[in-house]
Short mmCIF file of C-alpha atoms and ligand atoms in Angstrom, two decimals:
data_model
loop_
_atom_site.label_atom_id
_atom_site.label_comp_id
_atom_site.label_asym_id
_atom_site.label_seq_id
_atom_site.Cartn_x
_atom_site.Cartn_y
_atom_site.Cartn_z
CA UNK A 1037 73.08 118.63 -88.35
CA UNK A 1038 70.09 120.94 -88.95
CA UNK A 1039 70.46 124.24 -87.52
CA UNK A 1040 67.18 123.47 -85.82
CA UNK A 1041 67.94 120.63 -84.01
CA UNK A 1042 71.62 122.20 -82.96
CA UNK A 1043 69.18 124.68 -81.56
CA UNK A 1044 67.41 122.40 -79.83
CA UNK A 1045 70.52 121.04 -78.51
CA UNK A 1046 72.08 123.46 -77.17
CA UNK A 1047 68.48 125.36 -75.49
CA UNK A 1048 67.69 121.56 -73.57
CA UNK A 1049 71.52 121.33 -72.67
CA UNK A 1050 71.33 125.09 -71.15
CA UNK A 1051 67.69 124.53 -69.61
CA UNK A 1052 69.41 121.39 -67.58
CA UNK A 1053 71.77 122.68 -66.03
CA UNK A 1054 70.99 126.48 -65.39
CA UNK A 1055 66.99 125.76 -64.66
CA UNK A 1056 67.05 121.80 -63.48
CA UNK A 1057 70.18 120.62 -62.11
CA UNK A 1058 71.67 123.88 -60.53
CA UNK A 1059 68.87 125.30 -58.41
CA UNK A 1060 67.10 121.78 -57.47
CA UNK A 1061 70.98 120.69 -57.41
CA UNK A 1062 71.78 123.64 -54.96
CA UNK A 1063 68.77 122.91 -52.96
CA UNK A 1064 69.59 118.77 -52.60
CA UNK A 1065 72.93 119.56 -51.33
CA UNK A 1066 71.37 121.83 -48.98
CA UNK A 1067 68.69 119.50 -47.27
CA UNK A 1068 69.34 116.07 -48.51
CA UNK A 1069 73.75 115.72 -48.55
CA UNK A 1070 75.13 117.67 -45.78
CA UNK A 1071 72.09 118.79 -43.99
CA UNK A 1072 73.12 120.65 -40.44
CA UNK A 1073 71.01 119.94 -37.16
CA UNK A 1074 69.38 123.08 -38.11
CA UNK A 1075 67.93 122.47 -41.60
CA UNK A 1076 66.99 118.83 -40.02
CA UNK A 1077 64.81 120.39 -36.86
CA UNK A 1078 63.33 122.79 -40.56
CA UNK A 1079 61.85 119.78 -41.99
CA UNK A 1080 58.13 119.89 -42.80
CA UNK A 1081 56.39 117.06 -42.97
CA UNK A 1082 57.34 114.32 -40.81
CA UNK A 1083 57.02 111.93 -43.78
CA UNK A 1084 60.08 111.62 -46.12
CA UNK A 1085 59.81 111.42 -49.70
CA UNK A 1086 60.28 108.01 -51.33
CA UNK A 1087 62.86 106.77 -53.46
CA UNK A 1088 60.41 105.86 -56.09
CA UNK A 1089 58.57 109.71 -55.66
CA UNK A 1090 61.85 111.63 -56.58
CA UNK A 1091 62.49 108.99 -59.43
CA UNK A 1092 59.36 110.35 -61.44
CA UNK A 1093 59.95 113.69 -60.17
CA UNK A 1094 63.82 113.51 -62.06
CA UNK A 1095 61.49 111.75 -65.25
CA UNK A 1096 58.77 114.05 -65.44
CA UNK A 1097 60.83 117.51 -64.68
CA UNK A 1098 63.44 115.58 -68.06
CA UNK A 1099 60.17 115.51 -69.94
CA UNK A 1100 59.08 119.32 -69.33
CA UNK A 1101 62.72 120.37 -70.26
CA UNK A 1102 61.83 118.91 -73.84
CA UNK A 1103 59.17 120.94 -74.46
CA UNK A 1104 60.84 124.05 -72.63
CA UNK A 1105 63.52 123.36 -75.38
CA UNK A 1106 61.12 123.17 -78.36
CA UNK A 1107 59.56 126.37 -77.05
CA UNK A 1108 62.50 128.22 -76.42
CA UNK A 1109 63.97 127.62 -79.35
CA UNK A 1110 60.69 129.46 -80.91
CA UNK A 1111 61.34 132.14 -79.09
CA UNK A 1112 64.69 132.30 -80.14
CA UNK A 1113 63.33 132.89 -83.70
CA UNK A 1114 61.03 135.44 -82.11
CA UNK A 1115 64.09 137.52 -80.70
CA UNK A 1116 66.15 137.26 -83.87
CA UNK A 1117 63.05 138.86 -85.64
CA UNK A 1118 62.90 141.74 -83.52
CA UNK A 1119 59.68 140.65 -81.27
CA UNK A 1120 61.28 140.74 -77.86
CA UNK A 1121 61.52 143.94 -76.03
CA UNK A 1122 64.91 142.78 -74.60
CA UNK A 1123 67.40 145.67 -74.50
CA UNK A 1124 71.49 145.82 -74.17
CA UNK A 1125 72.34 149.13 -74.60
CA UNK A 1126 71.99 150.07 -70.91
CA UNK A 1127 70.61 153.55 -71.67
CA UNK A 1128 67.47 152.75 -73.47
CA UNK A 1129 66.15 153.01 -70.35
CA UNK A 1130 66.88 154.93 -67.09
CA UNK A 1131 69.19 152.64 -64.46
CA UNK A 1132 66.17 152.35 -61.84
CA UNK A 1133 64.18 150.53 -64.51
CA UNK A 1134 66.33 147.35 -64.75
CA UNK A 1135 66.20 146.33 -60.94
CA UNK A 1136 62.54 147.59 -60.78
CA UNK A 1137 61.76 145.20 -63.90
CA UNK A 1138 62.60 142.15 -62.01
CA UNK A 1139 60.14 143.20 -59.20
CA UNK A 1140 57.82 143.86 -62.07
CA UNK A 1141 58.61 140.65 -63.53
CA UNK A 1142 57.98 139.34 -60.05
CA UNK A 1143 54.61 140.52 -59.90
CA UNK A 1144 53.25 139.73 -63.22
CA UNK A 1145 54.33 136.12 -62.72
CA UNK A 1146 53.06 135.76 -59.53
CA UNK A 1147 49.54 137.11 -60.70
CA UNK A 1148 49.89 134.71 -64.10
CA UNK A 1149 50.83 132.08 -61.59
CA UNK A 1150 48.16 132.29 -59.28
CA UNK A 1151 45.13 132.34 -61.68
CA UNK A 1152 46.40 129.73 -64.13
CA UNK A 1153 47.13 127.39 -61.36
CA UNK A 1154 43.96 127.97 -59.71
CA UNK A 1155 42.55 127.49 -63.46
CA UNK A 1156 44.58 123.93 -63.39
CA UNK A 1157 42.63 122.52 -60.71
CA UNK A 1158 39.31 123.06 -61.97
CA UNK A 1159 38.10 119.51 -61.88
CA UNK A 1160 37.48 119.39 -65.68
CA UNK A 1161 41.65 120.98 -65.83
CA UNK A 1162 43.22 118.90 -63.05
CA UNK A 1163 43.73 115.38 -65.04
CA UNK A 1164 44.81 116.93 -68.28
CA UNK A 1165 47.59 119.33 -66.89
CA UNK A 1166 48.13 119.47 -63.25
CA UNK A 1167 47.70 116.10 -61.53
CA UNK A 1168 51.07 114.59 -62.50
CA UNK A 1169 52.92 117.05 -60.00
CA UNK A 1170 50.76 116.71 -57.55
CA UNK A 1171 51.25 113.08 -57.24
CA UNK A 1172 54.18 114.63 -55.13
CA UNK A 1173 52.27 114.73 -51.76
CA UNK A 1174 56.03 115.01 -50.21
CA UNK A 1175 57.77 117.23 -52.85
CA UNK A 1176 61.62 117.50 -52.73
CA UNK A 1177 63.34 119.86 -54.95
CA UNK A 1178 63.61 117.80 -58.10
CA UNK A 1179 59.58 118.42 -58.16
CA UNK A 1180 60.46 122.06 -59.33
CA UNK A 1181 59.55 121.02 -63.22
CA UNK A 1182 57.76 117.92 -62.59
CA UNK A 1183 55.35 119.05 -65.26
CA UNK A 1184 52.88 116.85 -67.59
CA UNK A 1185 53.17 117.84 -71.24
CA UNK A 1186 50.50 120.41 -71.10
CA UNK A 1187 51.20 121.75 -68.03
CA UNK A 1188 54.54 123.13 -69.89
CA UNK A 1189 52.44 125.18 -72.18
CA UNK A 1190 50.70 127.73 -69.18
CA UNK A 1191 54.24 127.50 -67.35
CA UNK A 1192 55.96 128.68 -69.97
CA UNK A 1193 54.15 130.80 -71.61
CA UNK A 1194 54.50 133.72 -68.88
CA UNK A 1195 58.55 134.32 -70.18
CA UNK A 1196 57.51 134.27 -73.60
CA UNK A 1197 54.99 137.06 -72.42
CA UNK A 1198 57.14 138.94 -70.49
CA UNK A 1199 59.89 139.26 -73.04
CA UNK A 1200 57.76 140.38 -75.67
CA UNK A 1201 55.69 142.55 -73.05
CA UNK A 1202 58.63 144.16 -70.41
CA UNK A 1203 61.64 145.47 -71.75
CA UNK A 1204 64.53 144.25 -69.22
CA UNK A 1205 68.50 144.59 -69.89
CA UNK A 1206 69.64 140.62 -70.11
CA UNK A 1207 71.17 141.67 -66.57
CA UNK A 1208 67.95 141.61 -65.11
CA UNK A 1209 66.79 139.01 -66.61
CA UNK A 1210 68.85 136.29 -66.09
CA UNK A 1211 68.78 137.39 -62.77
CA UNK A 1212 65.10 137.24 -62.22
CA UNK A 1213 65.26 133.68 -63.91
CA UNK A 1214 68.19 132.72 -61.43
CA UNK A 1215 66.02 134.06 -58.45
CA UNK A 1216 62.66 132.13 -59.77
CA UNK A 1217 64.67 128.93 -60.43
CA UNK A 1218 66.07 129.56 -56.24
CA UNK A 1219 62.38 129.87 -55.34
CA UNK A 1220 60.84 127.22 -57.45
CA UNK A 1221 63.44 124.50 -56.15
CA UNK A 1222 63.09 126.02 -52.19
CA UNK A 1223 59.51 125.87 -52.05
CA UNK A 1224 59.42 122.19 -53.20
CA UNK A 1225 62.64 121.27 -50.71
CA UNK A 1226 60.02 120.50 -47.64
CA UNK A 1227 62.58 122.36 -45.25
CA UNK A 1228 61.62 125.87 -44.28
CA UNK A 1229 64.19 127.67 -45.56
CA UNK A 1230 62.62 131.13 -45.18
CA UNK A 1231 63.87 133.66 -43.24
CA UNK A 1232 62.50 133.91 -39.75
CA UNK A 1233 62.17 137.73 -40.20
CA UNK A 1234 60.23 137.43 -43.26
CA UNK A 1235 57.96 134.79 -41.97
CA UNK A 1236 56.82 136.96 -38.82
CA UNK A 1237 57.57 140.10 -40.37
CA UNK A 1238 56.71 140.41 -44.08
CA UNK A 1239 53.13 138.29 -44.27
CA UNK A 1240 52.77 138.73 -47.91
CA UNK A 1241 55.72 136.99 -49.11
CA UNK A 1242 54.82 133.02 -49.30
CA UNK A 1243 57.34 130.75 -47.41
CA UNK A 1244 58.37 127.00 -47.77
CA UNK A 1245 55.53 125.92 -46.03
CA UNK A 1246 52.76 127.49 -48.08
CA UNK A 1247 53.49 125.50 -51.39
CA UNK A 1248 54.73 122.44 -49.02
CA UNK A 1249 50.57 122.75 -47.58
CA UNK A 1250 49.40 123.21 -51.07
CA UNK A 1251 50.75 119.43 -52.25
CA UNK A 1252 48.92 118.48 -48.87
CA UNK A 1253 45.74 120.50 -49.47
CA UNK A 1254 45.63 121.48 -53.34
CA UNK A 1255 42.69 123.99 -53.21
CA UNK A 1256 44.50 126.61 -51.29
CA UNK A 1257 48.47 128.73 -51.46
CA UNK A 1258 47.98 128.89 -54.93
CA UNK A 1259 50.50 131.89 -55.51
CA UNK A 1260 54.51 131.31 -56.16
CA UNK A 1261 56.05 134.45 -54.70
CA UNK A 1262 53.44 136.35 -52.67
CA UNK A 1263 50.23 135.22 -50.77
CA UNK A 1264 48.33 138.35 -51.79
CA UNK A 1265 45.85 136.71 -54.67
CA UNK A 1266 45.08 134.18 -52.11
CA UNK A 1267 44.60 136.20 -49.20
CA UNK A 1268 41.84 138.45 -51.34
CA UNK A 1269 40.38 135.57 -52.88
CA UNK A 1270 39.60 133.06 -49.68
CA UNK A 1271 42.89 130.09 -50.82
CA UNK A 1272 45.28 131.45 -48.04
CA UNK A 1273 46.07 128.97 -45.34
CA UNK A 1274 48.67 129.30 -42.63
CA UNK A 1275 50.83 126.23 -41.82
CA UNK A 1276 50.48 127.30 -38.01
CA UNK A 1277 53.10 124.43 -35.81
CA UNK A 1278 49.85 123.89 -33.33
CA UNK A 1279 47.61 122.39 -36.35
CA UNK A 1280 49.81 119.81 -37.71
CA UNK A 1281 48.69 117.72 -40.72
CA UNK A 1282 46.82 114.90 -38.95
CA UNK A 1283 44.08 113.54 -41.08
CA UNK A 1284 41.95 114.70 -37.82
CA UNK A 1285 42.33 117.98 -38.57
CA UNK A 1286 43.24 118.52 -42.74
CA UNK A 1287 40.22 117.18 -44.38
CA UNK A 1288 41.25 115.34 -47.96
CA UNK A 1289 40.90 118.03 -50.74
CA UNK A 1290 42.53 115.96 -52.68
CA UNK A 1291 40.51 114.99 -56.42
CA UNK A 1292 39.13 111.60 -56.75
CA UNK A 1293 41.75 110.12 -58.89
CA UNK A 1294 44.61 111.12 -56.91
CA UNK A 1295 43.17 109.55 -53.61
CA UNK A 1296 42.52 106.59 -55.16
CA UNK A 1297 46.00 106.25 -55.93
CA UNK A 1298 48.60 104.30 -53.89
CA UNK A 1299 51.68 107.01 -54.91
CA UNK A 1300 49.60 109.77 -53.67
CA UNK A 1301 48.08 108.62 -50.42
CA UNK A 1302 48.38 111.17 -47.75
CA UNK A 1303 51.31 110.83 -45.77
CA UNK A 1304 50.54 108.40 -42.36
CA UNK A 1305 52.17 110.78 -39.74
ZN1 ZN B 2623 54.54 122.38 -56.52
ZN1 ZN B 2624 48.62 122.80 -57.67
#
């Protein structure tokens, strides 16, 4: 076999199960197999997601993990050249750096995040890269990669940047990929999983909800991690319990093509 495709192999085989199928597996088991009274009274919307939803959700995420292969396996090549700014010898850099770099890492991809998904929905964008996940108008977790093609491209591209850009010890990160994986799958789960104290306490940190409103509203929570892009640009909106989603109240953001579309109808709460 080619070295190429073995390559390939192995980087789609590793993508499945340590960026698919253990944090949107993780997150199922959480809300969907043995949910307590608790995580049922968390639910979101009062509309569940359809059979048929989380089928193209599991086909389009399989889809994106192709292309995450092919790119990874570029990047590979890019690391064995001596491109990446990846460091093992712990003291190349002082100890503070390595759990600092994950906030950094943090940061950085919540800024890329923000501005190319704003830069998705441009109506010009939206068809080409962005509308196939947002066909989930109910996400569940398995949503986490439901990318089209080209979508992959701008989602991926940030960890390509960041390991040729921020030196981090493999330590950090693999555990910054572990912790965006978590957050990726949580904020699609429709259950608000966050912490009460961060909710009320820590207002620049996004919770379940905000995404959750996003797939209702789609021109506003355009941020992963943090709500601070959206707050200073005018796209932050509170999921406040007194203004529930009733078509009374949410006007339809939603693009043309999407509304016309049976699979994407807003829910009927
Ligand atoms: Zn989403
Ligand atoms: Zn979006």
């Amino acid at each position: 076999m080619p070295a190429y495709i073995q390559q390939f192999t192995i980087c789609f085989g590793v993508l499945l199960v340590a960026a698919y199928l253990v944090p949107a597996g993780v997150l199922h088991w959480i809300v969907a197999v043995r949910p307590t009274p608790e995580i049922e009274t968390a639910r979101i919307q009062r509309r569940r997601p359809r059979r048929e939803d989380v089928r193209r959700e599991v086909r389009q995420s399989l889809a994106a993990l192709v292309f995450f292969a092919l790119y990874s396996v570029a990047l590979l090549a890019a690391y064995r050249a001596g491109r990446a700014l990846v460091y093992w010898n712990p003291s190349d850099y002082p100890l503070w750096w390595a759990p600092l770099s994950v906030v950094v890492a943090m940061v950085l991809h919540d800024t890329w995040f923000y501005w190319t998904h704003r830069a998705m929905h441009l109506r010009w964008v939206f068809p080409w890269l962005h509308a196939g996940h947002h066909r989930s108008i109910t996400p569940t977790a398995w949503a986490m990669l439901s990318f089209q093609p080209l979508e992959t491209v701008p989602q991926f591209a940030f960890f390509a940047l960041l390991i040729f850009f921020v030196p981090m010890h493999p330590v950090a990160l693999l555990s910054y990929l572990m912790l965006d994986g978590l957050v990726n799958a949580a904020g699609h789960c429709g259950h608000e999983l966050t912490p009460r104290f961060i909710r009320e306490r820590v207002g620049f940190i996004n919770a379940v909800a905000h995404h959750d409103l996003h797939h209702r509203r789609f021109q506003s929570n355009f941020g992963q991690y943090f709500n601070v892009w959206d707050r200073l640009m005018g796209t932050f909106l509170d999921d406040k319990p007194a203004a529930p989603e009733t078509p009374s109240i949410v006007r339809d953001e939603r693009p043309r093509e999407l509304v016309s579309r049976p699979a994407a109808r807003e829910p009927s709460v």
